[in-house]
Every structure is written in structure tokens, then in C-alpha cells.
JSON list of C-alpha atoms in Angstrom, two decimals:
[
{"chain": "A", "resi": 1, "resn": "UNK", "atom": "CA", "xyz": [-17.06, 25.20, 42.56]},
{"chain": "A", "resi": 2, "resn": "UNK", "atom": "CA", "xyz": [-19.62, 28.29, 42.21]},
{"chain": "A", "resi": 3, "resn": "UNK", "atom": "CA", "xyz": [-18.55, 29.17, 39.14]},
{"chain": "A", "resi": 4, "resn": "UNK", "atom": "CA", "xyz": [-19.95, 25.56, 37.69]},
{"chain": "A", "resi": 5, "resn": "UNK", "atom": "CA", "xyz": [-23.36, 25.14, 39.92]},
{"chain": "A", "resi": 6, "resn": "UNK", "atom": "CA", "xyz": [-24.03, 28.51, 38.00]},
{"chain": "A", "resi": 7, "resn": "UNK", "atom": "CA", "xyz": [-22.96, 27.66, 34.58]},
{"chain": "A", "resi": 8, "resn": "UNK", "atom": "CA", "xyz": [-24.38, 23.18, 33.93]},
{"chain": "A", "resi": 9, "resn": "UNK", "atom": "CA", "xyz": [-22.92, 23.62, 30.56]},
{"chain": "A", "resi": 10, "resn": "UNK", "atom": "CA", "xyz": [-19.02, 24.26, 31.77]},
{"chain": "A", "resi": 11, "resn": "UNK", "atom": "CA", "xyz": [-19.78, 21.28, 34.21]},
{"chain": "A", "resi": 12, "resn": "UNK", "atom": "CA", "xyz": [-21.05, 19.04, 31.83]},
{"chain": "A", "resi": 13, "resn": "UNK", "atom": "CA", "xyz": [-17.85, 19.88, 29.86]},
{"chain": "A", "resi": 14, "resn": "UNK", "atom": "CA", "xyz": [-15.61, 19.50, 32.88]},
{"chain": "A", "resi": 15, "resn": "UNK", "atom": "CA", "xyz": [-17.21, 15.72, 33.79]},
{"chain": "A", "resi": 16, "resn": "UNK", "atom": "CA", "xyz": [-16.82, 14.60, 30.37]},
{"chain": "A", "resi": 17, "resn": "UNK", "atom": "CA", "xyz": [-13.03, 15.92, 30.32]},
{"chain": "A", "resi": 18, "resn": "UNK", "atom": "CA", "xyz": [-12.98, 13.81, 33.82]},
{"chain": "A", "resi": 19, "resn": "UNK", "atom": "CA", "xyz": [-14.47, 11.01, 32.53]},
{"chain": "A", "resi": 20, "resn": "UNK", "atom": "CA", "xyz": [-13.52, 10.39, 28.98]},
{"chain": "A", "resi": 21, "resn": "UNK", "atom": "CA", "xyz": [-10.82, 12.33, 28.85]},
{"chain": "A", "resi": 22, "resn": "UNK", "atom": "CA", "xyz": [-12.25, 14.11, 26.11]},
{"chain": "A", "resi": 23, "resn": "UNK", "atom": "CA", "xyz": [-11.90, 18.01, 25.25]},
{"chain": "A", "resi": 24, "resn": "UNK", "atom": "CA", "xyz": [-14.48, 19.83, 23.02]},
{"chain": "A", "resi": 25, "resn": "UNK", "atom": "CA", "xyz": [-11.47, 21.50, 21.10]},
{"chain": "A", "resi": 26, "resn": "UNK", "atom": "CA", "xyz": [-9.89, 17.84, 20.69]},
{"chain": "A", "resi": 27, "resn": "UNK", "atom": "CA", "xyz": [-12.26, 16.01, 18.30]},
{"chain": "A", "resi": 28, "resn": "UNK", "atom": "CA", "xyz": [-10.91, 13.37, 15.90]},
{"chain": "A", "resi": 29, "resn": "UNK", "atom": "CA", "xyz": [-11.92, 11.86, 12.84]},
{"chain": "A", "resi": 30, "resn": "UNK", "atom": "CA", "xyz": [-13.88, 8.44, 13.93]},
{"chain": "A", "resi": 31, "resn": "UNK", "atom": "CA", "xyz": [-13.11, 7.60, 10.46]},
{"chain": "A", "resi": 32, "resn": "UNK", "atom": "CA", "xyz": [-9.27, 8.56, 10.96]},
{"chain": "A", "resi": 33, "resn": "UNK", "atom": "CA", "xyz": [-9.26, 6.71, 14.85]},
{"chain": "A", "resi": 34, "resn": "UNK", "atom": "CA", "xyz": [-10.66, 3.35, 13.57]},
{"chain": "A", "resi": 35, "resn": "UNK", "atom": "CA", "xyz": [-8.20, 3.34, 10.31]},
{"chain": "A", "resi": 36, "resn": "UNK", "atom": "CA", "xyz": [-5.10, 4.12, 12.53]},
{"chain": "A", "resi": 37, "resn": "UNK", "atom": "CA", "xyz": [-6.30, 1.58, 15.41]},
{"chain": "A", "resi": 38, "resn": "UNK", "atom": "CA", "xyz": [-7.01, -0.78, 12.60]},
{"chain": "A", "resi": 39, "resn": "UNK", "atom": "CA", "xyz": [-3.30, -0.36, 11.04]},
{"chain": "A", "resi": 40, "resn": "UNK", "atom": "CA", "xyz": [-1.58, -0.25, 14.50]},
{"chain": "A", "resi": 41, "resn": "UNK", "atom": "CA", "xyz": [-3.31, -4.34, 15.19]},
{"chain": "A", "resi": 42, "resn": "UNK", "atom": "CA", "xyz": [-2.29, -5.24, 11.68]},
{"chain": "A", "resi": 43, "resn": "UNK", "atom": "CA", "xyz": [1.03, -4.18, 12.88]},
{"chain": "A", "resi": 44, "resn": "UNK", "atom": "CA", "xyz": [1.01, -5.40, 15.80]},
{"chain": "A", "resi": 45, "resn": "UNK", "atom": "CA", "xyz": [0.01, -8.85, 14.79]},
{"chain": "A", "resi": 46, "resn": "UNK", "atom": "CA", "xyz": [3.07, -8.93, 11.98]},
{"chain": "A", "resi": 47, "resn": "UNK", "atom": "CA", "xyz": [5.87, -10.45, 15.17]},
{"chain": "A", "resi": 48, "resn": "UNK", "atom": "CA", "xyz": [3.62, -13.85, 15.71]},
{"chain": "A", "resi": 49, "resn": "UNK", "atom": "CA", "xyz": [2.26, -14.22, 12.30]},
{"chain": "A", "resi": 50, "resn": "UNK", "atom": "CA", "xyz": [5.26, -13.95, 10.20]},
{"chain": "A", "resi": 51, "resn": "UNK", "atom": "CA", "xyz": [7.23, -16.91, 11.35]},
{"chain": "A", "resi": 52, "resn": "UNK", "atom": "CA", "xyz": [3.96, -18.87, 10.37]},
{"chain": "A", "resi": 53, "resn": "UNK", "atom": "CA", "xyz": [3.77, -17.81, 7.06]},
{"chain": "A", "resi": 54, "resn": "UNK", "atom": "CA", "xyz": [7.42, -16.33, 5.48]},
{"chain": "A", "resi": 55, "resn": "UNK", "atom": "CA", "xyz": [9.79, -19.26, 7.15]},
{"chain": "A", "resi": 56, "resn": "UNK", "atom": "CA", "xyz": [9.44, -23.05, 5.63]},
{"chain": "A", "resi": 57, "resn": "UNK", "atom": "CA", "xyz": [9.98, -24.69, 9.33]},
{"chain": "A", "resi": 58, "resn": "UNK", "atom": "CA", "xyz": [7.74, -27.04, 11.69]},
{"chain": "A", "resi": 59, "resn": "UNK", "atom": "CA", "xyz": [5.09, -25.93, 13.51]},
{"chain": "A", "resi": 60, "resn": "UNK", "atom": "CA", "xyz": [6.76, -26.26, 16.66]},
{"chain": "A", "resi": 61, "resn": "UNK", "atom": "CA", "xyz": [10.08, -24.52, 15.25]},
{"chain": "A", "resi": 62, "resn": "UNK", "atom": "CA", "xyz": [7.61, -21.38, 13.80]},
{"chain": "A", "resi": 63, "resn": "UNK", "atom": "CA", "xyz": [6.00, -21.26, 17.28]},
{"chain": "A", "resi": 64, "resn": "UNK", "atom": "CA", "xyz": [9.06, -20.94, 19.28]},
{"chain": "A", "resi": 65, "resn": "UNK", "atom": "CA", "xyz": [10.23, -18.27, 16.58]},
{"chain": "A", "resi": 66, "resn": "UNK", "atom": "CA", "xyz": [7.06, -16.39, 17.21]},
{"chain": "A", "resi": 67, "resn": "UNK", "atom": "CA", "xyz": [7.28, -16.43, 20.78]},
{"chain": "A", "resi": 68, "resn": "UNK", "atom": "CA", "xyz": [10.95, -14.97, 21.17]},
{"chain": "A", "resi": 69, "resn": "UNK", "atom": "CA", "xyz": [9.87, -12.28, 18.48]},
{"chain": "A", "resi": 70, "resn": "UNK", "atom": "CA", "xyz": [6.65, -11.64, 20.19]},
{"chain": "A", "resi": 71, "resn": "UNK", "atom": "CA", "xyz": [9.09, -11.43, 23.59]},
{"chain": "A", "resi": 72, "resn": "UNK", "atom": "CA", "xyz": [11.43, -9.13, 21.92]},
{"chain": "A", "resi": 73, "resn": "UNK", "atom": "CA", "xyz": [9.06, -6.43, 20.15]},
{"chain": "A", "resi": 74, "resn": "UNK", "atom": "CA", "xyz": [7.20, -6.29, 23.48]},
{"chain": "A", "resi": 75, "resn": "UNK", "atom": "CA", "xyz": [10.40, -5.56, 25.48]},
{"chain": "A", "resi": 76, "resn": "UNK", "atom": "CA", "xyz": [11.67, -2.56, 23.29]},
{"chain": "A", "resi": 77, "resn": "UNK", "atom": "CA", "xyz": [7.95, -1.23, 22.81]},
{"chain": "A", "resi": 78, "resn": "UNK", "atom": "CA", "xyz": [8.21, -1.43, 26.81]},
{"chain": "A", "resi": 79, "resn": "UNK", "atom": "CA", "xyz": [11.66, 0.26, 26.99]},
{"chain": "A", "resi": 80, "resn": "UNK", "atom": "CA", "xyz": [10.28, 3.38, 24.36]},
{"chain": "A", "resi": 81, "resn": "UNK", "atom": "CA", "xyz": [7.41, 4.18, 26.15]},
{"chain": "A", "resi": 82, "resn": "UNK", "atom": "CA", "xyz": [9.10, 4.29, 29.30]},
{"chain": "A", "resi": 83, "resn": "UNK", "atom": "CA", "xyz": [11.96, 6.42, 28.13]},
{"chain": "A", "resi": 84, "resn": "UNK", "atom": "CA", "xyz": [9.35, 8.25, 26.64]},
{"chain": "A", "resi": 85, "resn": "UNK", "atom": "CA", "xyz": [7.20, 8.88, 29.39]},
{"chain": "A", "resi": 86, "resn": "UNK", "atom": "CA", "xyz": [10.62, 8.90, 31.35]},
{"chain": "A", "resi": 87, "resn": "UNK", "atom": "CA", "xyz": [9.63, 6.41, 33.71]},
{"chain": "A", "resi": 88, "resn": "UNK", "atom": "CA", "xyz": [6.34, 7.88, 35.13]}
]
């Protein structure tokens, strides 16, 4: 605790690694972050949209095809992350 009432510039640093969760030595692209986050939704959106537009159905068939899709993608992207974060 002494060592950062002497030295306001390694506290800043530590509150905004508290905070934000952001490192100095970590920087990304904001050009790079909103073209990746903008890909992922596109992505993302792909489960509920396609029944809509690549299947020649009713409304009400394309919306129940959307919904187990939807259902489904969200399960395994549930089951990867938590084997990948191995259940923590």
C-alpha cells in the first residue's frame, strides 16, 4: 500500500487494471475490436435469420425452425465455454 501513496502514477494504473480490466501493455486496435465485435453479431445473428430467408416455408414453420436452431447453437456455445473455462 506505501509503495502506491508514493508513486499516483502506479495507482492510477492499478485502479484502471481494477476497474476496466485494462493493462497498459494490452492495447488493441479500436479499429480491429469494433470489426471483430461487428463480425462475431453478424455471426451470431446467422441461427434465427437463416430459416427466414434460405427455407421456402410459412412464417410460423420458419419461426419454430429458428427457435430450435437458436436453442441448439446456444446450448453447445454454453457447453464450449464451460469445458473451456472447465466449469469455473
Amino acid at each position: 500500500v506505501t509503495h502506491y501513496e508514493n508513486d499516483p502514477d502506479a495507482l492510477l494504473k492499478f485502479m484502471i487494471a481494477l476497474e476496466f480490466g485494462v493493462v497498459e501493455e494490452e492495447r488493441r486496435s479500436p479499429v480491429w475490436a469494433a470489426a471483430s465485435s461487428g463480425c462475431l453479431f453478424f455471426v451470431g445473428s446467422l441461427p434465427s435469420v437463416l430459416p427466414f430467408a434460405a427455407t421456402n416455408t410459412s412464417t410460423k414453420q420458419s419461426l419454430a425452425i429458428a427457435c430450435g436452431i437458436t436453442i441448439a447453437v446456444l446450448l453447445i456455445v454454453g457447453m464450449v465455454k464451460t469445458w473451456a473455462s472447465r466449469g469455473n
